[in-house]
């Protein structure tokens, strides 16, 4: 009988490519990229540039609204707090245009984060979903994507970026994720945008109603989070 001929080792370039494209290498690259984005946000504070209306090219009208929405999306993907951007959208463009720009930026930023998490983190993190709570959360997001993400977006206590990357690790599809993000973000985003547009008249009914909504939902989120924490400790 003939002895099997040993396969020649893969070329060095192929082995390097396989190593760089492995799940943990991609996850490490994602972590490094997010860390650099966070550091740049702290150093340069891009939210101030947006709130002050400063840009390399001075635009006005619809072009400015579109540019703000794009900048909004990139900033949220880099962990800039959305409330600051929503207030800036209202102050710069008013209630209607500001809300359109902020919602478009919200969906864009969520899509960027979801894509990064799906391409660079899902393969490495899915095998780690072994705990009872992690499996339950993954099943809920994977099997009931739109309903689950809609509830997450309507609840103001869930960090925006964390929800994006958790959804990316699950098997949720793009369409339910983006649609639920757009619809579920309307109430809270509208409240901040209206507050920003009426900041010059703090005694106006619109400002007081929007501010009251923000305060009430914030308190409700804190109460729910506190109860959940104590319930988990009890378990």
PDB file of N, CA and C in Angstrom, residues 44-79:
ATOM      1  N   UNK A  44     -11.278  65.208  22.077  1.00  0.00           N
ATOM      2  CA  UNK A  44     -11.724  66.230  21.127  1.00  0.00           C
ATOM      3  C   UNK A  44     -13.179  66.668  21.310  1.00  0.00           C
ATOM      4  N   UNK A  45     -13.957  65.914  22.097  1.00  0.00           N
ATOM      5  CA  UNK A  45     -15.347  66.271  22.386  1.00  0.00           C
ATOM      6  C   UNK A  45     -16.106  66.671  21.122  1.00  0.00           C
ATOM      7  N   UNK A  46     -16.322  65.739  20.208  1.00  0.00           N
ATOM      8  CA  UNK A  46     -17.022  66.089  18.963  1.00  0.00           C
ATOM      9  C   UNK A  46     -18.437  66.572  19.184  1.00  0.00           C
ATOM     10  N   UNK A  47     -19.053  66.197  20.327  1.00  0.00           N
ATOM     11  CA  UNK A  47     -20.405  66.681  20.588  1.00  0.00           C
ATOM     12  C   UNK A  47     -20.457  68.204  20.703  1.00  0.00           C
ATOM     13  N   UNK A  48     -19.349  68.820  21.135  1.00  0.00           N
ATOM     14  CA  UNK A  48     -19.320  70.274  21.215  1.00  0.00           C
ATOM     15  C   UNK A  48     -19.300  70.898  19.828  1.00  0.00           C
ATOM     16  N   UNK A  49     -18.591  70.256  18.901  1.00  0.00           N
ATOM     17  CA  UNK A  49     -18.569  70.775  17.534  1.00  0.00           C
ATOM     18  C   UNK A  49     -19.967  70.740  16.920  1.00  0.00           C
ATOM     19  N   UNK A  50     -20.694  69.634  17.175  1.00  0.00           N
ATOM     20  CA  UNK A  50     -22.037  69.532  16.627  1.00  0.00           C
ATOM     21  C   UNK A  50     -22.988  70.506  17.295  1.00  0.00           C
ATOM     22  N   UNK A  51     -22.876  70.654  18.620  1.00  0.00           N
ATOM     23  CA  UNK A  51     -23.803  71.538  19.328  1.00  0.00           C
ATOM     24  C   UNK A  51     -23.572  73.001  18.992  1.00  0.00           C
ATOM     25  N   UNK A  52     -22.334  73.344  18.626  1.00  0.00           N
ATOM     26  CA  UNK A  52     -22.031  74.721  18.264  1.00  0.00           C
ATOM     27  C   UNK A  52     -22.177  74.981  16.769  1.00  0.00           C
ATOM     28  N   UNK A  53     -22.524  73.929  16.027  1.00  0.00           N
ATOM     29  CA  UNK A  53     -22.746  74.099  14.590  1.00  0.00           C
ATOM     30  C   UNK A  53     -21.484  74.308  13.795  1.00  0.00           C
ATOM     31  N   UNK A  54     -20.334  73.891  14.326  1.00  0.00           N
ATOM     32  CA  UNK A  54     -19.079  74.082  13.606  1.00  0.00           C
ATOM     33  C   UNK A  54     -18.779  72.849  12.765  1.00  0.00           C
ATOM     34  N   UNK A  55     -18.352  73.060  11.538  1.00  0.00           N
ATOM     35  CA  UNK A  55     -18.015  71.982  10.615  1.00  0.00           C
ATOM     36  C   UNK A  55     -16.959  72.480   9.653  1.00  0.00           C
ATOM     37  N   UNK A  56     -16.159  71.548   9.063  1.00  0.00           N
ATOM     38  CA  UNK A  56     -15.144  71.992   8.100  1.00  0.00           C
ATOM     39  C   UNK A  56     -15.745  72.777   6.943  1.00  0.00           C
ATOM     40  N   UNK A  57     -16.958  72.422   6.508  1.00  0.00           N
ATOM     41  CA  UNK A  57     -17.640  73.137   5.438  1.00  0.00           C
ATOM     42  C   UNK A  57     -18.926  73.718   6.000  1.00  0.00           C
ATOM     43  N   UNK A  58     -19.095  75.009   5.884  1.00  0.00           N
ATOM     44  CA  UNK A  58     -20.290  75.654   6.410  1.00  0.00           C
ATOM     45  C   UNK A  58     -21.472  75.398   5.490  1.00  0.00           C
ATOM     46  N   UNK A  59     -22.495  74.739   6.029  1.00  0.00           N
ATOM     47  CA  UNK A  59     -23.689  74.429   5.262  1.00  0.00           C
ATOM     48  C   UNK A  59     -24.901  74.974   5.984  1.00  0.00           C
ATOM     49  N   UNK A  60     -25.992  75.037   5.267  1.00  0.00           N
ATOM     50  CA  UNK A  60     -27.233  75.512   5.858  1.00  0.00           C
ATOM     51  C   UNK A  60     -28.395  74.748   5.250  1.00  0.00           C
ATOM     52  N   UNK A  61     -29.559  74.882   5.868  1.00  0.00           N
ATOM     53  CA  UNK A  61     -30.747  74.241   5.337  1.00  0.00           C
ATOM     54  C   UNK A  61     -30.698  72.735   5.445  1.00  0.00           C
ATOM     55  N   UNK A  62     -31.230  72.056   4.407  1.00  0.00           N
ATOM     56  CA  UNK A  62     -31.316  70.597   4.411  1.00  0.00           C
ATOM     57  C   UNK A  62     -29.938  69.943   4.455  1.00  0.00           C
ATOM     58  N   UNK A  63     -28.953  70.577   3.791  1.00  0.00           N
ATOM     59  CA  UNK A  63     -27.605  70.006   3.786  1.00  0.00           C
ATOM     60  C   UNK A  63     -27.025  69.958   5.193  1.00  0.00           C
ATOM     61  N   UNK A  64     -27.275  70.994   5.987  1.00  0.00           N
ATOM     62  CA  UNK A  64     -26.784  71.009   7.358  1.00  0.00           C
ATOM     63  C   UNK A  64     -27.458  69.938   8.198  1.00  0.00           C
ATOM     64  N   UNK A  65     -28.762  69.727   7.975  1.00  0.00           N
ATOM     65  CA  UNK A  65     -29.490  68.697   8.711  1.00  0.00           C
ATOM     66  C   UNK A  65     -28.931  67.312   8.380  1.00  0.00           C
ATOM     67  N   UNK A  66     -28.659  67.071   7.101  1.00  0.00           N
ATOM     68  CA  UNK A  66     -28.110  65.781   6.679  1.00  0.00           C
ATOM     69  C   UNK A  66     -26.713  65.577   7.267  1.00  0.00           C
ATOM     70  N   UNK A  67     -25.878  66.613   7.188  1.00  0.00           N
ATOM     71  CA  UNK A  67     -24.526  66.506   7.726  1.00  0.00           C
ATOM     72  C   UNK A  67     -24.549  66.254   9.229  1.00  0.00           C
ATOM     73  N   UNK A  68     -25.449  66.927   9.935  1.00  0.00           N
ATOM     74  CA  UNK A  68     -25.562  66.710  11.376  1.00  0.00           C
ATOM     75  C   UNK A  68     -25.980  65.265  11.658  1.00  0.00           C
ATOM     76  N   UNK A  69     -26.928  64.734  10.873  1.00  0.00           N
ATOM     77  CA  UNK A  69     -27.366  63.365  11.082  1.00  0.00           C
ATOM     78  C   UNK A  69     -26.238  62.367  10.887  1.00  0.00           C
ATOM     79  N   UNK A  70     -25.389  62.604   9.875  1.00  0.00           N
ATOM     80  CA  UNK A  70     -24.245  61.713   9.649  1.00  0.00           C
ATOM     81  C   UNK A  70     -23.258  61.811  10.810  1.00  0.00           C
ATOM     82  N   UNK A  71     -22.952  63.046  11.226  1.00  0.00           N
ATOM     83  CA  UNK A  71     -22.060  63.221  12.360  1.00  0.00           C
ATOM     84  C   UNK A  71     -22.631  62.619  13.630  1.00  0.00           C
ATOM     85  N   UNK A  72     -23.937  62.740  13.803  1.00  0.00           N
ATOM     86  CA  UNK A  72     -24.619  62.167  14.954  1.00  0.00           C
ATOM     87  C   UNK A  72     -24.409  60.649  14.983  1.00  0.00           C
ATOM     88  N   UNK A  73     -24.619  60.015  13.830  1.00  0.00           N
ATOM     89  CA  UNK A  73     -24.471  58.566  13.780  1.00  0.00           C
ATOM     90  C   UNK A  73     -23.062  58.113  14.103  1.00  0.00           C
ATOM     91  N   UNK A  74     -22.073  58.791  13.547  1.00  0.00           N
ATOM     92  CA  UNK A  74     -20.679  58.418  13.822  1.00  0.00           C
ATOM     93  C   UNK A  74     -20.353  58.644  15.293  1.00  0.00           C
ATOM     94  N   UNK A  75     -20.841  59.726  15.859  1.00  0.00           N
ATOM     95  CA  UNK A  75     -20.550  60.028  17.259  1.00  0.00           C
ATOM     96  C   UNK A  75     -21.188  59.018  18.208  1.00  0.00           C
ATOM     97  N   UNK A  76     -22.426  58.612  17.937  1.00  0.00           N
ATOM     98  CA  UNK A  76     -23.059  57.626  18.812  1.00  0.00           C
ATOM     99  C   UNK A  76     -22.350  56.286  18.737  1.00  0.00           C
ATOM    100  N   UNK A  77     -21.841  55.925  17.559  1.00  0.00           N
ATOM    101  CA  UNK A  77     -21.068  54.694  17.447  1.00  0.00           C
ATOM    102  C   UNK A  77     -19.773  54.775  18.243  1.00  0.00           C
ATOM    103  N   UNK A  78     -19.304  56.005  18.502  1.00  0.00           N
ATOM    104  CA  UNK A  78     -18.080  56.224  19.288  1.00  0.00           C
ATOM    105  C   UNK A  78     -18.392  56.582  20.734  1.00  0.00           C
ATOM    106  N   UNK A  79     -19.606  56.264  21.200  1.00  0.00           N
ATOM    107  CA  UNK A  79     -20.004  56.401  22.604  1.00  0.00           C
ATOM    108  C   UNK A  79     -20.281  57.831  23.048  1.00  0.00           C
TER     109      UNK A  79
END
